[in-house]
Short mmCIF file of C-alpha atoms in Angstrom, two decimals:
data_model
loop_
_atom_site.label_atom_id
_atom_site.label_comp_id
_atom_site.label_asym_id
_atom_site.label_seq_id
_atom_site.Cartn_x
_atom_site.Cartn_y
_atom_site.Cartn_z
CA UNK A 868 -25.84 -21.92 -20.12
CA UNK A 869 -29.79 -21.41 -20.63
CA UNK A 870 -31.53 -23.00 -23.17
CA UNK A 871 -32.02 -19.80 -25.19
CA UNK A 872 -28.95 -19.00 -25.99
CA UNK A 873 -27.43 -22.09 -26.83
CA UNK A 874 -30.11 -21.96 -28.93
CA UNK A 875 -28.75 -19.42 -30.46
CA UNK A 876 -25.41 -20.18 -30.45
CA UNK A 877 -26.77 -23.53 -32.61
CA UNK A 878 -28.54 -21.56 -35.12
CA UNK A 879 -25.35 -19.44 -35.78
CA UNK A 880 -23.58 -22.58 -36.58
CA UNK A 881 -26.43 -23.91 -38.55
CA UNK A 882 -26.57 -20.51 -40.80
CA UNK A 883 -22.63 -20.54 -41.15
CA UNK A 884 -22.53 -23.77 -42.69
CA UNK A 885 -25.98 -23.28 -44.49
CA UNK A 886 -24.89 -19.80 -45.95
CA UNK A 887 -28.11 -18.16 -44.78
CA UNK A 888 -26.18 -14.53 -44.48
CA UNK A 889 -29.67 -12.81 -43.14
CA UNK A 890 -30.44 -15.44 -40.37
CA UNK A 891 -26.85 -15.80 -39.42
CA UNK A 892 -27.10 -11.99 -38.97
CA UNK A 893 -30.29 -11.86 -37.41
CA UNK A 894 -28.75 -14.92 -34.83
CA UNK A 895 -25.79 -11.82 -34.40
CA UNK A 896 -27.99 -9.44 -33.26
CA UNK A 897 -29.73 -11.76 -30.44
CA UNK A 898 -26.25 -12.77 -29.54
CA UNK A 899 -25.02 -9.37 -28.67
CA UNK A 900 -27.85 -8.64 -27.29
CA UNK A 901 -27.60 -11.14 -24.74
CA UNK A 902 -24.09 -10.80 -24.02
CA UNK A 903 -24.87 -7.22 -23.13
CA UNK A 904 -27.22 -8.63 -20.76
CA UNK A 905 -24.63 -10.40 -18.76
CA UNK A 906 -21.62 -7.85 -19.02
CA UNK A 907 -23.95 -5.89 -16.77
CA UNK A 908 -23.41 -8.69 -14.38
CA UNK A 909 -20.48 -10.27 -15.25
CA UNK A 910 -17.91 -10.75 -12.79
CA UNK A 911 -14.46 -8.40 -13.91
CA UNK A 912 -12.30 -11.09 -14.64
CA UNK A 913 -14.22 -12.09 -17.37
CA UNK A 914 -14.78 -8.97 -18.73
CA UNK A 915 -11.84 -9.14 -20.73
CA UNK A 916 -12.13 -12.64 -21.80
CA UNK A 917 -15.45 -11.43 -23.68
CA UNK A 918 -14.39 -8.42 -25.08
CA UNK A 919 -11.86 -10.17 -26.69
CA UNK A 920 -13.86 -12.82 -28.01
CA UNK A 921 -16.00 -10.03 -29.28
CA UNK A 922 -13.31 -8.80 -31.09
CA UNK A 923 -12.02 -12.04 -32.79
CA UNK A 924 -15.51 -12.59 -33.95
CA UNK A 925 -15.61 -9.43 -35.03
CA UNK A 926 -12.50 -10.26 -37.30
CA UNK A 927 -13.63 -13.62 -38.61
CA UNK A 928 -16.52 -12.22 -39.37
CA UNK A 929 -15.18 -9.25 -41.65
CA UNK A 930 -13.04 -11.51 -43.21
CA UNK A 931 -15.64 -14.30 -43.58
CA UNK A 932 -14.02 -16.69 -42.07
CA UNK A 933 -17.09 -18.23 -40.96
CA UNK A 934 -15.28 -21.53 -40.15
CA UNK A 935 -12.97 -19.37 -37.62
CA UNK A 936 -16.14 -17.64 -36.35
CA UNK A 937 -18.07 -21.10 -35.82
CA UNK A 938 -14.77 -22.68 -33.99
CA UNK A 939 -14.54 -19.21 -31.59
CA UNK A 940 -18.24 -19.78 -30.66
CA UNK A 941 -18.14 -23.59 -29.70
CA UNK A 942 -14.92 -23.39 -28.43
CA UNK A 943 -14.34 -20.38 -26.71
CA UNK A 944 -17.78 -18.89 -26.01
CA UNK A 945 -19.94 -21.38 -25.18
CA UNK A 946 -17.65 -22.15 -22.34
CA UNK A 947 -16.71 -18.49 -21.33
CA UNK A 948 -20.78 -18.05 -21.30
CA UNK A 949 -21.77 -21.58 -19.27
CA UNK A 950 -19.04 -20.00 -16.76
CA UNK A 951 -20.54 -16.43 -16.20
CA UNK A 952 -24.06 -18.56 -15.83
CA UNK A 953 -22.48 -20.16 -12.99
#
């Protein structure tokens, strides 16, 4: 994984358990905006695996279950990510 967005990954997890809504938000947007950078390149098998990451962030998220969201993003997408980068 590149230093930029694990980077990024760390200031999510800082805002989450700092509260700071607009930087945790701002942090969002670079996030996706990286991960559409590498579903252009991204082998197919792990297509899915993102997309559904996507989606249970999605859900923590709208329920604010930022301790859920923090968990799926050191747990599951940090490693999903440090794969693709492979």
């Amino acid at each position: 994984m590149n230093e930029e967005v694990a980077s990024i990954l760390n200031k999510i997890n800082e805002n989450i358990f700092e509260y700071k809504v607009d930087e945790l938000n701002k942090n969002i947007v670079d996030l996706i905006d990286y991960i559409q950078l590498i579903l252009k390149e991204v082998d197919s098998k792990y297509l899915d695996i993102i997309l559904n990451i996507l989606l249970e962030l999605e859900n923590a998220y709208e329920n604010k279950d930022y301790l859920l969201y923090s968990d799926i993003i050191e747990y599951e997408l940090k490693s999903v990510i440090s794969e693709v980068r492979k």
